[in-house]
CSV table of C-alpha atoms in Angstrom, one decimal:
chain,number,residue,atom,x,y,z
S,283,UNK,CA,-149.6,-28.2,-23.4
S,284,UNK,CA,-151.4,-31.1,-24.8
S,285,UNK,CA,-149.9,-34.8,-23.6
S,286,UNK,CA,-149.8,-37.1,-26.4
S,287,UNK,CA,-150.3,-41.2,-25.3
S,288,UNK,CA,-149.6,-43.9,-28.5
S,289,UNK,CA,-148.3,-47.3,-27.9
S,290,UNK,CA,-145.1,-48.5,-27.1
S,291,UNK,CA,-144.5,-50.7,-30.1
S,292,UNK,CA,-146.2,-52.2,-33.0
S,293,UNK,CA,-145.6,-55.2,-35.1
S,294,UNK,CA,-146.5,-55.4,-38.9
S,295,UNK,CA,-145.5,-57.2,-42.2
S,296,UNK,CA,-144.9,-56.2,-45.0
S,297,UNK,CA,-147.4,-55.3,-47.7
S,298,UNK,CA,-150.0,-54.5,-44.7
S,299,UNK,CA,-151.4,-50.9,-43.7
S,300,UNK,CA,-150.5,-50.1,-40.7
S,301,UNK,CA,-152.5,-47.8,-38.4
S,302,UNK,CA,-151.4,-46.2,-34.9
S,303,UNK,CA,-153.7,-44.2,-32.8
S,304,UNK,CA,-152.3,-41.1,-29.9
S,305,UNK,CA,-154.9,-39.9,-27.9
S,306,UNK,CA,-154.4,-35.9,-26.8
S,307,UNK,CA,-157.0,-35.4,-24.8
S,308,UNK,CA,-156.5,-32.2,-23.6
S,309,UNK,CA,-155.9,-30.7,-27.3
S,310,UNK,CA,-156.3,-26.9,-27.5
S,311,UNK,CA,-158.3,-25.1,-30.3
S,312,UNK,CA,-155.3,-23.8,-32.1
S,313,UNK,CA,-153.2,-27.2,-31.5
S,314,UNK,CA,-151.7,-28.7,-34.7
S,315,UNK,CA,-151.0,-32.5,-35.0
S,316,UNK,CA,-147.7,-33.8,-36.4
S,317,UNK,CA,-146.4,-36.7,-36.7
S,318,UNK,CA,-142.4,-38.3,-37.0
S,319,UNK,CA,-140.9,-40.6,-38.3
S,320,UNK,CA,-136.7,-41.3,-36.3
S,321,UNK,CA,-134.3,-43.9,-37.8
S,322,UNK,CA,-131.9,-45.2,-35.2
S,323,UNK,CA,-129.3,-42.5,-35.1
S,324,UNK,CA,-130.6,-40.3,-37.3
S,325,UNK,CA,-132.9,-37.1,-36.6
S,326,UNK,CA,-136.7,-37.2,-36.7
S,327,UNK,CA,-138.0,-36.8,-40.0
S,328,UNK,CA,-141.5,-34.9,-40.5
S,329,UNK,CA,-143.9,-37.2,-41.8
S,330,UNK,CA,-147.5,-35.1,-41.9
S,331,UNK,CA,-149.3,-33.1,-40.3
S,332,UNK,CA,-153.2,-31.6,-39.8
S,333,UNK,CA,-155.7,-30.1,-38.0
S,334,UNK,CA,-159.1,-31.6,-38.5
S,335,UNK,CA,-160.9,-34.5,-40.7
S,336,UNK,CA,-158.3,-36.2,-42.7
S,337,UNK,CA,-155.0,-35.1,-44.2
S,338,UNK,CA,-153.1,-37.5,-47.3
S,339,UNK,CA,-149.9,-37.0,-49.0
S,340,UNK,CA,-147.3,-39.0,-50.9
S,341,UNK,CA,-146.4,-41.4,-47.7
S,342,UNK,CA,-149.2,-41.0,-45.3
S,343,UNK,CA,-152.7,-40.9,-44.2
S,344,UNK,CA,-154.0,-38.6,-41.2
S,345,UNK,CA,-157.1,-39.0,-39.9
S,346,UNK,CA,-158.7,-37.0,-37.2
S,347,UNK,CA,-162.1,-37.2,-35.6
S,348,UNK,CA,-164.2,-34.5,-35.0
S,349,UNK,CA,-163.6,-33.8,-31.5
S,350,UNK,CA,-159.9,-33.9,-32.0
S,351,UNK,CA,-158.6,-36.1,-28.7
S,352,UNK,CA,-157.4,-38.6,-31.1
S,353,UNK,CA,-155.6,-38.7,-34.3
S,354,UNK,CA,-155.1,-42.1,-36.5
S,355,UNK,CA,-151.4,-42.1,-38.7
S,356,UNK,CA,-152.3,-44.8,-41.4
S,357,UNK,CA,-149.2,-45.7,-43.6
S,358,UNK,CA,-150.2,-47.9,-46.5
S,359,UNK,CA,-148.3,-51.2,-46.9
S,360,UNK,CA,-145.6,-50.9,-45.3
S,361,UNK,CA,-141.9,-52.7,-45.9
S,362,UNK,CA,-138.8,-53.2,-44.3
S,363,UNK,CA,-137.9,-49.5,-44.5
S,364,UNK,CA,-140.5,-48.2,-42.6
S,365,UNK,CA,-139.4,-50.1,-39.4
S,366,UNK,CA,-138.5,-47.1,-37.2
S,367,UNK,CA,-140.5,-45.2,-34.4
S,368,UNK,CA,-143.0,-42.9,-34.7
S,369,UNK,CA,-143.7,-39.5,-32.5
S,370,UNK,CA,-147.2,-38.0,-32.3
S,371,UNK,CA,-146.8,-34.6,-31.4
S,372,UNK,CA,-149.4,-31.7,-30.6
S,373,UNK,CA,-148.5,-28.5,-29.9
S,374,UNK,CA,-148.9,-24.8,-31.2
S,375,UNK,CA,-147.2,-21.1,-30.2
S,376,UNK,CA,-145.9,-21.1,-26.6
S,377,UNK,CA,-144.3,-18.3,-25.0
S,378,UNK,CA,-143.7,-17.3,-28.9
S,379,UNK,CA,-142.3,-20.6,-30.2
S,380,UNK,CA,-143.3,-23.6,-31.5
S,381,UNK,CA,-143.2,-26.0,-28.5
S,382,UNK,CA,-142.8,-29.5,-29.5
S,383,UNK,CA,-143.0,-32.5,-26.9
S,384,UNK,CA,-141.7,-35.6,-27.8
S,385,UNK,CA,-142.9,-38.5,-25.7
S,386,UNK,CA,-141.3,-42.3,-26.0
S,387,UNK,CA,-143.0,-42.7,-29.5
S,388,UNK,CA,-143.9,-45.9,-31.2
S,389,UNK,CA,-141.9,-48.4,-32.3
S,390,UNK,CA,-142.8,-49.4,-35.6
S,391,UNK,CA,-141.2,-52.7,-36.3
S,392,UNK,CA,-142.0,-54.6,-39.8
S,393,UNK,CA,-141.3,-58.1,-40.4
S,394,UNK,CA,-140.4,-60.0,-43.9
M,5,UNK,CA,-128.1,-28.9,-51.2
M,6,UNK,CA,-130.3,-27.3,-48.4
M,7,UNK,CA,-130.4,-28.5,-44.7
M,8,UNK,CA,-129.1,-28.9,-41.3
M,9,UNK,CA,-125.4,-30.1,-40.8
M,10,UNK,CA,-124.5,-30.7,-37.4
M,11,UNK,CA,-120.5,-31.7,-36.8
M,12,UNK,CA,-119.4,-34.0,-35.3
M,13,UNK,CA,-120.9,-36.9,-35.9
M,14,UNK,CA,-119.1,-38.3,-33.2
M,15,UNK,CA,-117.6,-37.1,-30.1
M,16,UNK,CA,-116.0,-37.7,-26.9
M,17,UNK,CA,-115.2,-36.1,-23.7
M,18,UNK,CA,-113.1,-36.4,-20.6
M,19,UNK,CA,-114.5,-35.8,-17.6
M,20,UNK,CA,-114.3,-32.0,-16.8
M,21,UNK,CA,-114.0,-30.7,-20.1
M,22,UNK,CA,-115.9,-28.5,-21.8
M,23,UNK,CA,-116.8,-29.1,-25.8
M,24,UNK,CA,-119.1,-27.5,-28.4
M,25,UNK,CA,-121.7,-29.1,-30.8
M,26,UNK,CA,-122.0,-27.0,-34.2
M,27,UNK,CA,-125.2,-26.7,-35.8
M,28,UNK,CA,-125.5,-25.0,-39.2
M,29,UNK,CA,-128.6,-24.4,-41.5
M,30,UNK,CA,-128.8,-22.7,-44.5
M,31,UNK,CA,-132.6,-22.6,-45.0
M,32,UNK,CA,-133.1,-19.4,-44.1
M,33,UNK,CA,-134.9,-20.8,-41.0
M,34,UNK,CA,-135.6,-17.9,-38.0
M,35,UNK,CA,-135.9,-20.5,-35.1
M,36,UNK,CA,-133.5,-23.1,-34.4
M,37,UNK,CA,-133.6,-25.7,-31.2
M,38,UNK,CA,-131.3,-28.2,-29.4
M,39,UNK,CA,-132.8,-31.5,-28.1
M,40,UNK,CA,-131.3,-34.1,-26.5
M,41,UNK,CA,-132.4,-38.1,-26.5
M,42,UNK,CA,-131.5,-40.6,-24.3
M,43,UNK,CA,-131.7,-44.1,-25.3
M,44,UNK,CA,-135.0,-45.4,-25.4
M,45,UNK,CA,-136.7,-42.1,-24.8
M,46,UNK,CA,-138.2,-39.2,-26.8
M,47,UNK,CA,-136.4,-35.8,-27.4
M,48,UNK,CA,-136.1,-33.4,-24.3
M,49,UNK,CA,-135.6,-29.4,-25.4
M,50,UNK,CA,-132.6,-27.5,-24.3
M,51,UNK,CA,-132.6,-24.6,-25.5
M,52,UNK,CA,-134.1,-22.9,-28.8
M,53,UNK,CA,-133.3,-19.2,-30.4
M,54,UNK,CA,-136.3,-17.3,-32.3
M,55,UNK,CA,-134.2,-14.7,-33.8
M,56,UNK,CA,-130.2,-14.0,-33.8
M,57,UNK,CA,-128.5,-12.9,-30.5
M,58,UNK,CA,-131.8,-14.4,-28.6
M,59,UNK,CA,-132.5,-17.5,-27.4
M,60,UNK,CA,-134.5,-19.4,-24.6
M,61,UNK,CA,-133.9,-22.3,-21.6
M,62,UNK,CA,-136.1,-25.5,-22.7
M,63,UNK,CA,-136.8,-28.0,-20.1
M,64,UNK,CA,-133.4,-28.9,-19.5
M,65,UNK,CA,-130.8,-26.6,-20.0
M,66,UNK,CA,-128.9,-26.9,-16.8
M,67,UNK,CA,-125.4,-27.7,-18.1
M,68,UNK,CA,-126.0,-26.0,-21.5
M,69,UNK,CA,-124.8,-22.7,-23.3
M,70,UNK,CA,-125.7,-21.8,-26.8
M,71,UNK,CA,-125.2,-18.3,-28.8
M,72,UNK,CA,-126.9,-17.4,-31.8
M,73,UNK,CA,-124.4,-14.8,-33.8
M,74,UNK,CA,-125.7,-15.9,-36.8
M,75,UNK,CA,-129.0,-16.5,-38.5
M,76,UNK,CA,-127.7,-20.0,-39.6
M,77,UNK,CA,-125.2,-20.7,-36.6
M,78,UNK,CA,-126.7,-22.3,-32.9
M,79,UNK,CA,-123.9,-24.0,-31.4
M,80,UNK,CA,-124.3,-25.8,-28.3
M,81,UNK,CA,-121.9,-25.8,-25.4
M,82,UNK,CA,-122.0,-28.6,-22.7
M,83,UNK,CA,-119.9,-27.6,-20.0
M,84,UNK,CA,-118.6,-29.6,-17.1
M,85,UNK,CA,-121.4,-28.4,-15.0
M,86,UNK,CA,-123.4,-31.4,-17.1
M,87,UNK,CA,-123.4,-34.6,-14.4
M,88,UNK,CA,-124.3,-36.9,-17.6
M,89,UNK,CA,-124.0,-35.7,-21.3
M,90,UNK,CA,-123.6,-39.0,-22.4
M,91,UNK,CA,-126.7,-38.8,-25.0
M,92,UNK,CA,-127.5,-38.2,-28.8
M,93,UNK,CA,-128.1,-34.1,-29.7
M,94,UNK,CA,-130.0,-33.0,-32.2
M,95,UNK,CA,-130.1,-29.5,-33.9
M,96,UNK,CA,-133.9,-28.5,-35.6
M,97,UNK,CA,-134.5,-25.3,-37.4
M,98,UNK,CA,-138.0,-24.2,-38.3
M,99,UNK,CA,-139.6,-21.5,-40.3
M,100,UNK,CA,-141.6,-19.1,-38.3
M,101,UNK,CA,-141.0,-17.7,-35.0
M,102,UNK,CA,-144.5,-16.4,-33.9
M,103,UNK,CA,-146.7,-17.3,-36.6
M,104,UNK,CA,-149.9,-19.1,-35.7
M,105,UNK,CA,-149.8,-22.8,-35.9
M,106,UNK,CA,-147.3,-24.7,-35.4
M,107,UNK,CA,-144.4,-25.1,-38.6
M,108,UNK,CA,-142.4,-28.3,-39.0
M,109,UNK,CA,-139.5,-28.4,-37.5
M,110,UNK,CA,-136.1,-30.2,-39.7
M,111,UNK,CA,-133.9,-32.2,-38.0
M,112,UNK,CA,-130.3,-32.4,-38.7
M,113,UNK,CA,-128.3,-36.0,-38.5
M,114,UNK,CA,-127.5,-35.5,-34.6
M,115,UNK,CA,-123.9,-35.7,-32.5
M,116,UNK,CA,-123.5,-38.5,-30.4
M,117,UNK,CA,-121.6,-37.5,-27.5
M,118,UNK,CA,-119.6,-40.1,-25.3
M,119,UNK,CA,-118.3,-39.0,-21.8
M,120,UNK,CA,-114.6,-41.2,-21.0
């Protein structure tokens, strides 16, 4: 299964876009990207996912290059809300199942 | 109101007992999971169920029982045999169970369990 590398922590203010990279090198041909968003205490909350180019929806922007061993979650001026961390995940059917493997994550933290 | 409920929210054990984490979804969901998170760190699987009266060891199920009666039932058992259960469970449910792809998985609000 694909490993997933994305920085420890970011810092941001409001009103800016925000943009954090995870590298998965070793991303398999029927590998998904997905990407989480975890409040303290709270469970991870989907954010988006894709497969190739560039996927949008009502919170978030994925892009993702053409040879796939990086993907790029862009979330468009951010506020205080959105200081949480965030998992990049790859994975696809495993022994049946969808295997997920979350790593540490990113810590998102956005200032006044 | 669809989703994931997981009770308690809260819970706390003596040493040597045994105590059970409920996990209930009525999304029609075929594949529910158990993670558990550490402070700090990502979410480690337990165990995870495809299909009622089935279910699978995750990476770190030592410690850990589960049953799967029900289609919307997965309750989690940690049993003394756990040296630290001191951690924050979360229950996930997701739609397919051997579909290509990968579907996203829904997180319920989590159980934070305290060993005394």
């Amino acid at each position: 299964l694909a490993k997933t590398t994305q920085p420890i922590s970011m810092d941001s203010y409001e009103g800016q876009e925000v943009n954090i990279t995870c590298s998965h090198n070793n991303i398999a041909t029927n590998d998904y990207i997905t990407w989480y968003q975890q409040f303290p205490s709270q469970g991870p909350r989907f954010i988006i996912q894709g497969y190739k180019t560039k996927v949008t929806n009502e919170v978030a922007s994925l892009f993702i290059p053409a040879d796939r061993k990086s993907s790029t979650l862009s979330l468009p001026r951010v506020s205080l809300s959105d200081t949480a961390v965030y998992y990049c995940l790859v994975g696809a059917l495993s022994g049946g199942y969808n295997k997920l493997i979350f790593g540490a994550g990113t810590r998102l933290a956005v200032h006044p | 109101d669809g989703g994931i409920t997981q009770s308690p929210k809260y819970l706390f054990r003596k040493e040597g007992q045994n105590v059970t984490l409920s996990c209930e979804q009525n999304l029609n969901h075929d594949a529910m999971y158990w993670y558990r998170q550490d402070p700090g760190q990502g979410l480690r699987l337990i165990y995870y169920s495809q299909i009622v009266n089935d279910f699978q060891k995750g990476d770190i199920a030592e410690g850990y029982s589960v049953s799967r009666e029900k289609k919307e039932s997965f309750p989690l058992t940690v049993t003394s045999a756990q040296k630290n259960p001191t951690a924050f469970y979360l229950c996930a449910s997701s739609s397919s169970a051997g579909r290509a792809g990968t579907d996203t998985q829904y997180f319920g609000p989590g159980t934070r369990l305290t060993v005394l």
